[in-house]
mmCIF file of C-alpha atoms in Angstrom:
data_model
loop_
_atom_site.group_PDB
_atom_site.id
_atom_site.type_symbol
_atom_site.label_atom_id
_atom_site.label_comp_id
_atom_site.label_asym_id
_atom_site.label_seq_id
_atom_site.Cartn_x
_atom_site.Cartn_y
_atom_site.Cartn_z
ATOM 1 C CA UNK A 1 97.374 100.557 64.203
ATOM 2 C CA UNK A 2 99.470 102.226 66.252
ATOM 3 C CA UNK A 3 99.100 106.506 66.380
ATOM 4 C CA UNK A 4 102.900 107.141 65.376
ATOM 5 C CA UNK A 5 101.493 105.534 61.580
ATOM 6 C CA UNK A 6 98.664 107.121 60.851
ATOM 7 C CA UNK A 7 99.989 110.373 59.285
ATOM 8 C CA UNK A 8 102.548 108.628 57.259
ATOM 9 C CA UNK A 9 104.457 110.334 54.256
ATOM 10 C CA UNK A 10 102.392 109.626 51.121
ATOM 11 C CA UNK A 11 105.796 110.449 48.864
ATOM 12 C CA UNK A 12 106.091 106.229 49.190
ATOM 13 C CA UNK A 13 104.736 103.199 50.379
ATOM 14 C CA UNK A 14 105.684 100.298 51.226
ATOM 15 C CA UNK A 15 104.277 97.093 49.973
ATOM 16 C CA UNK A 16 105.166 93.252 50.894
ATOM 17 C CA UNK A 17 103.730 89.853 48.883
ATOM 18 C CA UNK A 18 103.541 87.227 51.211
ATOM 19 C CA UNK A 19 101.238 83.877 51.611
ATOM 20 C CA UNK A 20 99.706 81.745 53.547
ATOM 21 C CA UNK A 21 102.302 78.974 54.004
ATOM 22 C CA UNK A 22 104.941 81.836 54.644
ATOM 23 C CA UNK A 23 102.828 83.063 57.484
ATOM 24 C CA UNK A 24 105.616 82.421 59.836
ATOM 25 C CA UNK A 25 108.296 84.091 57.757
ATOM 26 C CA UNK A 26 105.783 87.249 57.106
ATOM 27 C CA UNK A 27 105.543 87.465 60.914
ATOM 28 C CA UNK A 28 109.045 87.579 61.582
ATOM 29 C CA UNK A 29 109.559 90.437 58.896
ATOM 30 C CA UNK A 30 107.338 92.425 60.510
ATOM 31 C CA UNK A 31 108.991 91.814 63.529
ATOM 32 C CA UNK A 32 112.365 93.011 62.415
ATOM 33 C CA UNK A 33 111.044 95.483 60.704
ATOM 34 C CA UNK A 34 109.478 96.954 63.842
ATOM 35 C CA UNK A 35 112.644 96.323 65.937
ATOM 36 C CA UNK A 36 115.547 98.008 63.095
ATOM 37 C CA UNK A 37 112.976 100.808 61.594
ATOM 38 C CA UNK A 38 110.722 101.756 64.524
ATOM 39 C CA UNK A 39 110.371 105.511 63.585
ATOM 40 C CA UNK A 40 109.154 104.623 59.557
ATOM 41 C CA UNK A 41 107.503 107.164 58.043
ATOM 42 C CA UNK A 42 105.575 105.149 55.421
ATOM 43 C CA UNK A 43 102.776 102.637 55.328
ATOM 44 C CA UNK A 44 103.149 99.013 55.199
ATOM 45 C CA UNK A 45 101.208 97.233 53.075
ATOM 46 C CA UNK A 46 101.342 93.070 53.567
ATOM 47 C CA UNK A 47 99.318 90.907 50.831
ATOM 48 C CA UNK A 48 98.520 87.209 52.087
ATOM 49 C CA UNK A 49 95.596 85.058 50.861
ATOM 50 C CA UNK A 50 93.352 84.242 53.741
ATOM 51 C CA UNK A 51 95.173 84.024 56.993
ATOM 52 C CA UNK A 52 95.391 87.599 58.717
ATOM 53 C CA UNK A 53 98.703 88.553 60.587
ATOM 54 C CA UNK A 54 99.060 90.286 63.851
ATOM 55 C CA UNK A 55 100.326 93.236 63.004
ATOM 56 C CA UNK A 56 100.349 96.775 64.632
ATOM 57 C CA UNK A 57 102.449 98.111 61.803
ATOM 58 C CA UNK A 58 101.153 96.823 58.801
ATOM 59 C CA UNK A 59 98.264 96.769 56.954
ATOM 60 C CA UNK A 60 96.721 93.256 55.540
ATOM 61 C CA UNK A 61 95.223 92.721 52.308
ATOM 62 C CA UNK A 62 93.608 90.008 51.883
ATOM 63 C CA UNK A 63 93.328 88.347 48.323
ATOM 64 C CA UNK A 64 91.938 85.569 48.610
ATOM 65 C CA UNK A 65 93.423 81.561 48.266
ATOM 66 C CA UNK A 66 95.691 80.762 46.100
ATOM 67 C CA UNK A 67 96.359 84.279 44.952
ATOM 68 C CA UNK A 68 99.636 84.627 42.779
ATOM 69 C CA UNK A 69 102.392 86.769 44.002
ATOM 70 C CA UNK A 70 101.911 89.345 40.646
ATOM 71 C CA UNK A 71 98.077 89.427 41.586
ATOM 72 C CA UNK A 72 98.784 90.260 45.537
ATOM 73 C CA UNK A 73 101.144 92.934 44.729
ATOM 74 C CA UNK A 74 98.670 94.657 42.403
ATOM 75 C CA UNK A 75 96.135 94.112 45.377
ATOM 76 C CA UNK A 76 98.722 96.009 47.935
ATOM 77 C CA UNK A 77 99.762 98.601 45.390
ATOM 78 C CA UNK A 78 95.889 99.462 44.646
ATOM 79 C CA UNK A 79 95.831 100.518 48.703
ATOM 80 C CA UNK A 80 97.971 102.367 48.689
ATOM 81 C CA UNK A 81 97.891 106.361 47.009
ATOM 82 C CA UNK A 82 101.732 107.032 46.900
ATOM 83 C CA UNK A 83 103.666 107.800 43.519
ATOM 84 C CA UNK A 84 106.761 105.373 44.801
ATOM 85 C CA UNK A 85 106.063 102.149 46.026
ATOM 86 C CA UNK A 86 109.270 100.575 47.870
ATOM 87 C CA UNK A 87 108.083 96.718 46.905
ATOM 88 C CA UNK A 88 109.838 94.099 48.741
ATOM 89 C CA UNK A 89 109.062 90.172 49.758
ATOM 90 C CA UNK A 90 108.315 88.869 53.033
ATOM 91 C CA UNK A 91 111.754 86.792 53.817
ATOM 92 C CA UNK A 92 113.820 89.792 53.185
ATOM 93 C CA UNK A 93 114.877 90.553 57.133
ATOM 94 C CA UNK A 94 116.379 93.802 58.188
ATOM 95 C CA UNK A 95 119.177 93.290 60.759
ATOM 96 C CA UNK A 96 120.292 96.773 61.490
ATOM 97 C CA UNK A 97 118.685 100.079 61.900
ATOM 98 C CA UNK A 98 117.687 101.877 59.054
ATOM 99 C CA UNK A 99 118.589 105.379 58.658
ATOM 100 C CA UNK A 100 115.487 107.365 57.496
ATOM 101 C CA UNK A 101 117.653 110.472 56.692
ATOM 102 C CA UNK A 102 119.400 108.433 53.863
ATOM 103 C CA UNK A 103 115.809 107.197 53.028
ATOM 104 C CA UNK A 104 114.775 110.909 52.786
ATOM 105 C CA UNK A 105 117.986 111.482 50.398
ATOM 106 C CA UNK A 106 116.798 108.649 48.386
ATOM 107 C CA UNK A 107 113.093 109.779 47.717
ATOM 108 C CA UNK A 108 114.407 113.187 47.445
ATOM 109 C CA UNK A 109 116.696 112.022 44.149
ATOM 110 C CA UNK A 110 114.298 109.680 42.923
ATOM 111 C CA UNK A 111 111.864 112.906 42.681
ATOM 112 C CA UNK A 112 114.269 115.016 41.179
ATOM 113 C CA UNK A 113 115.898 113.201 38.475
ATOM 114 C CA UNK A 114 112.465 111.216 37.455
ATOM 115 C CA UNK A 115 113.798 107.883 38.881
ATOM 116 C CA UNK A 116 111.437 105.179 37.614
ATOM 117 C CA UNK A 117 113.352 102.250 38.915
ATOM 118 C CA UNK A 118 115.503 102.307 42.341
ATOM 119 C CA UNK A 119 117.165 98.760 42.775
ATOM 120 C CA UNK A 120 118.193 98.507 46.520
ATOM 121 C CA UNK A 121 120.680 95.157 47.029
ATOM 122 C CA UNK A 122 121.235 92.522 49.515
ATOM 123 C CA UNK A 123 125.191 93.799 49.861
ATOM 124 C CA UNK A 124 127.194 96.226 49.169
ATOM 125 C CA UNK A 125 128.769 97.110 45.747
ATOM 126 C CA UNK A 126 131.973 97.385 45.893
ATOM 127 C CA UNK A 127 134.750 97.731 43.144
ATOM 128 C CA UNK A 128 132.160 98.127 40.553
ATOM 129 C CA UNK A 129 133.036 99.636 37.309
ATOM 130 C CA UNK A 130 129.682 101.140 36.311
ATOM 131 C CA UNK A 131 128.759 104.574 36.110
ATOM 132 C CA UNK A 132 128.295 106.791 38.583
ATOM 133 C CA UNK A 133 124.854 108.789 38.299
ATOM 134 C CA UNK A 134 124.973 112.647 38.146
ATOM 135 C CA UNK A 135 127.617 113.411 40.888
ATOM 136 C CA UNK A 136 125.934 111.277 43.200
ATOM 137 C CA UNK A 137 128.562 108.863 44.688
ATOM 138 C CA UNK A 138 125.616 106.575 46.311
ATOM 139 C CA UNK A 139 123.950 105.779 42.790
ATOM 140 C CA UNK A 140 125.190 103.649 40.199
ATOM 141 C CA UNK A 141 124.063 103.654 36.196
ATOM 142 C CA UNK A 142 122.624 99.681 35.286
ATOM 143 C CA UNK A 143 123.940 98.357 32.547
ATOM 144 C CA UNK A 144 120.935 96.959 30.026
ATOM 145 C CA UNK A 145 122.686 93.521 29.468
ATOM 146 C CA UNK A 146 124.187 92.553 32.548
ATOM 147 C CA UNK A 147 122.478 89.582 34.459
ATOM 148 C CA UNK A 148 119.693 90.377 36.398
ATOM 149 C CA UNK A 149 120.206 94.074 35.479
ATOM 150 C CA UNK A 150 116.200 94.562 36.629
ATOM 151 C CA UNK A 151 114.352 92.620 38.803
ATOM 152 C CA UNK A 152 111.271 92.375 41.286
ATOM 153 C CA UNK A 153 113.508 92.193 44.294
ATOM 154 C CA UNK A 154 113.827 94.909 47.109
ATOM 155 C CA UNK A 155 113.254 98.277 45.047
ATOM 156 C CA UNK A 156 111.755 101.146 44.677
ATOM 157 C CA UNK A 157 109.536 101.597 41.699
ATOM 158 C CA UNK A 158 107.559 104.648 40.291
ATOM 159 C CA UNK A 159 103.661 103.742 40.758
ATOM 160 C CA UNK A 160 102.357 103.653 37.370
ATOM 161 C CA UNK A 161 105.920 101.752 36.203
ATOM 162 C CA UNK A 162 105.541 99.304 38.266
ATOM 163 C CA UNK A 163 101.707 98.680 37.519
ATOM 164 C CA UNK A 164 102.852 98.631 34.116
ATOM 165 C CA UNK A 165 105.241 96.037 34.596
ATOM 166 C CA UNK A 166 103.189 93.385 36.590
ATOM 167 C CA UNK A 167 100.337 94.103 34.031
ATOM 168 C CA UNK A 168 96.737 92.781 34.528
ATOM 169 C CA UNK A 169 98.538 90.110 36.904
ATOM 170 C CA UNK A 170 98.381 86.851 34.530
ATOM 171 C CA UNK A 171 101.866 86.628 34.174
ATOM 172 C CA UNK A 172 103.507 84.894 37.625
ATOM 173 C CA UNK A 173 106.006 86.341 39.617
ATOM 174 C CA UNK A 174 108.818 84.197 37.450
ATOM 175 C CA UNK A 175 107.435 85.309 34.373
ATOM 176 C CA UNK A 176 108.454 88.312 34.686
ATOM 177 C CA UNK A 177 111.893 87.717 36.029
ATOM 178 C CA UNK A 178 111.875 85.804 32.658
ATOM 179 C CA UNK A 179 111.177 89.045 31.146
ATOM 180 C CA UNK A 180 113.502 90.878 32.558
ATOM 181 C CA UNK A 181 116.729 88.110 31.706
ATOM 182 C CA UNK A 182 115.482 87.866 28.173
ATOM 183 C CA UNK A 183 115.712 91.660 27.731
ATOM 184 C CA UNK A 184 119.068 91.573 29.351
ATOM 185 C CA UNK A 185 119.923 89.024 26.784
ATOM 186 C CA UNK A 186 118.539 90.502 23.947
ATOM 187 C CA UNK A 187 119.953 94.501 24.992
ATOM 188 C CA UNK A 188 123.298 96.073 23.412
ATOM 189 C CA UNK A 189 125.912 97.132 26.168
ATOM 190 C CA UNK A 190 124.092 100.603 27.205
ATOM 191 C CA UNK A 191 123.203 101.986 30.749
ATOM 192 C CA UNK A 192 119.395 102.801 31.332
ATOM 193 C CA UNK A 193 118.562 106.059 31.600
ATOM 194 C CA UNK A 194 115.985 106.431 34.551
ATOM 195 C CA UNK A 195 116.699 102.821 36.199
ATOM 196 C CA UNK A 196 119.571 102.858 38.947
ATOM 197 C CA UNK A 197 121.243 101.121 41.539
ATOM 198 C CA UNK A 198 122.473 102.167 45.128
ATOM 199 C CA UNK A 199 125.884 101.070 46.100
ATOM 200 C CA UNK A 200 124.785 100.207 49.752
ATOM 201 C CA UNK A 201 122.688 97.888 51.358
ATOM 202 C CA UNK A 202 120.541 100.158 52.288
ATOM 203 C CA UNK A 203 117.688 98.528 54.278
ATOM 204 C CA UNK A 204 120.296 96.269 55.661
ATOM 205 C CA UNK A 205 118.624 93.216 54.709
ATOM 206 C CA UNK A 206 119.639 89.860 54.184
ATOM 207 C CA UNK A 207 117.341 86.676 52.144
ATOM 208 C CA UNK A 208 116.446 84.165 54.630
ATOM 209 C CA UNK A 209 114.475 81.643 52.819
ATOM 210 C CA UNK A 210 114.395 80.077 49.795
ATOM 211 C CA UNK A 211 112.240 76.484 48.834
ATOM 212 C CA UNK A 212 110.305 77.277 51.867
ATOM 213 C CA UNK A 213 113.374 76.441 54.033
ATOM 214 C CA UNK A 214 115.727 79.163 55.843
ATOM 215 C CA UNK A 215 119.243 79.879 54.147
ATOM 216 C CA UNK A 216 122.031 78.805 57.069
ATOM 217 C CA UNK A 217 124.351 81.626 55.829
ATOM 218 C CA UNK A 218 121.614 84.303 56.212
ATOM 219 C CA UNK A 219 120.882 82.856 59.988
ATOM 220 C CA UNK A 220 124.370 83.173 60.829
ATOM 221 C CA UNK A 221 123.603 86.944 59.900
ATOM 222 C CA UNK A 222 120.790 87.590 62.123
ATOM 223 C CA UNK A 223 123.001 85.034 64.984
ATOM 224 C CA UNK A 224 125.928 87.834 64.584
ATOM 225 C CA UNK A 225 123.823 90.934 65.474
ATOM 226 C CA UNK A 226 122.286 89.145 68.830
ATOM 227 C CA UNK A 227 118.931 88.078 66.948
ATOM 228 C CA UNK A 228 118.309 84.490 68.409
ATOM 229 C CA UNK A 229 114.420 84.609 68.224
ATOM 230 C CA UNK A 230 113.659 82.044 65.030
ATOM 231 C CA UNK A 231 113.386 78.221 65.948
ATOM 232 C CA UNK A 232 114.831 77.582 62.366
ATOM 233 C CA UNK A 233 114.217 73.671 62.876
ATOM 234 C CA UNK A 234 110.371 73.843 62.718
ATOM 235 C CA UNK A 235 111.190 74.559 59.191
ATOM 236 C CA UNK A 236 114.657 73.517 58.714
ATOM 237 C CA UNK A 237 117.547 74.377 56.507
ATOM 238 C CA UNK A 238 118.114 74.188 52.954
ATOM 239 C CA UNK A 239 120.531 70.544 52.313
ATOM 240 C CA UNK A 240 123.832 71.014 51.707
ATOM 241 C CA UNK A 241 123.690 69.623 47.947
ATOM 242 C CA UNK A 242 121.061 72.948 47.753
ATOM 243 C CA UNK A 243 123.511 75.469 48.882
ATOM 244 C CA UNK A 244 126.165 73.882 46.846
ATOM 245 C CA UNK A 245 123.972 74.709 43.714
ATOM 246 C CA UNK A 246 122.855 78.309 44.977
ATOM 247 C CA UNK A 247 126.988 79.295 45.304
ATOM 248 C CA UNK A 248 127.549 77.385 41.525
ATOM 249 C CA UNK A 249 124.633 79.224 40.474
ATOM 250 C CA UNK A 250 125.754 82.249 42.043
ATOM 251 C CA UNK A 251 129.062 82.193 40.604
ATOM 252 C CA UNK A 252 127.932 80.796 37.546
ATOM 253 C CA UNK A 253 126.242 84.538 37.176
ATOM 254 C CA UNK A 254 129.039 86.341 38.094
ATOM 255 C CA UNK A 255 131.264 84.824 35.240
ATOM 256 C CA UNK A 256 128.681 83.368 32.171
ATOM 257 C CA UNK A 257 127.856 86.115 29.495
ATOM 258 C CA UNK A 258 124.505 87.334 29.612
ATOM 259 C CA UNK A 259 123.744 85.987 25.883
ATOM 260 C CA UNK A 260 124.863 82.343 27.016
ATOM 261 C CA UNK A 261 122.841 82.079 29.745
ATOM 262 C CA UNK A 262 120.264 80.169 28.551
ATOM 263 C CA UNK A 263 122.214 77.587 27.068
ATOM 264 C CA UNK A 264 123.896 76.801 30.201
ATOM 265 C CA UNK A 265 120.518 76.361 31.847
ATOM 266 C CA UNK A 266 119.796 73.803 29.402
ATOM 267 C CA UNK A 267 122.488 71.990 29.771
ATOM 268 C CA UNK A 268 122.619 71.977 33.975
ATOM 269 C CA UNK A 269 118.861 71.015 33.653
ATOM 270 C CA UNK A 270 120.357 67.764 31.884
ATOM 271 C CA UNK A 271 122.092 67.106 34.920
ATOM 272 C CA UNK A 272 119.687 67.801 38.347
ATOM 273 C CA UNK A 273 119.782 71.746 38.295
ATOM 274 C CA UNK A 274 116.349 73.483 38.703
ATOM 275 C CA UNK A 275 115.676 76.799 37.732
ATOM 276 C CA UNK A 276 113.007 79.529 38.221
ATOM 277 C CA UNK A 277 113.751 80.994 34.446
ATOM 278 C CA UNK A 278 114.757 79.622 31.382
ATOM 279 C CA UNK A 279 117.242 82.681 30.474
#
């Protein structure tokens, strides 16, 4: 491991699930990572199965074959000896350089104002009508019954919540997520009080794979800022008929009420649609 990382900041960590068949996709976060946040602060924890990276940034925990994505996070997080974790997944690709005086802002808040849950999205948030946190124009309230309102995407959680959450690592990755909608669904319209959202993209990420294939719209991202270093047909793109149904789906989000989202599932299962969650 290189000397720059071994006196990290133990205010957070930061912890990637990844497996063996992504091995390829792992490597190539780490890469980016390296290239857009050279000067991080924090450890980097990667979870695979058997196969070790080559990594002088990150360290590998190995769980073992066929370890589920819950179990290898609890794996990573139990390295680690931060109170925030920053957990994130291997295909999430930072494209531009990350700022680590915003970062510092960020853990700073999160201390301050007992910040148990800090969701970190793929895009910017603009014209949003949710509340603003506490005079802080960077940090939105979440609503408890929007869509998706909490997820295990790119955030950053409070140790012990997160632990909490992901349990005694049983329950799979999507059974959670499942969790999460069916508390959406079943929540009156009220804002969490310690679980937020930042406005910005703030690692500057973008999703890159889904179904084990890359995502042509997130390629053209990495294309546009000069990163031409994937050969994206050893694993090819998702079909067209797939991104079709990722933009309906998408949209489908955007516009469906939380409490009927289940019963559209049903009925676009009837017709070819395939979904990670039932609500």
């Amino acid at each position: 491991m290189r000397e720059d990382r071994m006196s990290p900041d133990n205010d957070m960590s930061i912890v990637v699930v990844s497996c063996d068949k992504y091995l390829d996709i792992a490597q190539f976060f780490l890469y980016y990572l390296g290239i857009n946040w050279p000067n991080c602060k924090y450890r980097i924890f990667i979870a695979e199965e058997e196969c070790n990276l080559n990594s002088d940034i990150a360290e590998i925990v190995l769980c073992g074959k066929n370890t589920s994505w819950t179990r290898g996070a609890i794996e990573a997080i139990s390295r680690t000896k931060s109170q925030y974790i920053l957990l994130t997944n291997d295909d999430y690709y930072i494209y531009e350089k990350v700022n680590n005086s915003e970062i510092d802002e960020v853990i700073k808040f999160i201390k301050e104002n007992d910040i148990k849950y800090y969701r970190i999205p793929a895009f910017k948030q603009k014209n949003r009508k949710y509340a603003q946190y506490k005079n802080n124009k960077n940090v939105e309230m979440i609503p408890k019954n929007k869509a998706y309102a909490v997820s295990i995407g790119t955030s950053i959680w409070k140790r012990d919540e997160i632990l909490k959450i992901l349990g005694d690592g049983t329950k799979t990755a999507w059974d959670i997520e499942n969790d999460f909608s069916r508390q959406s669904a079943d929540s009156i319209d009220e804002y969490y009080i310690n679980y937020v959202s930042d406005r910005r993209n703030l690692l500057h990420y973008v999703h890159m794979a889904t179904w084990g294939k890359w995502i042509p719209w997130s390629a053209k991202v990495l294309i546009k800022h000069g990163y031409n270093d994937i050969n994206y047909s050893k694993r090819g793109f998702i079909s067209k008929r797939e991104c079709i149904k990722i933009k309906l789906y998408e949209f489908a989000t955007r516009i469906v009420p939380t409490k009927m989202r289940k019963n559209i599932k049903r009925v676009l299962s009837m017709v070819g649609f395939k979904f990670a969650t039932s609500w």
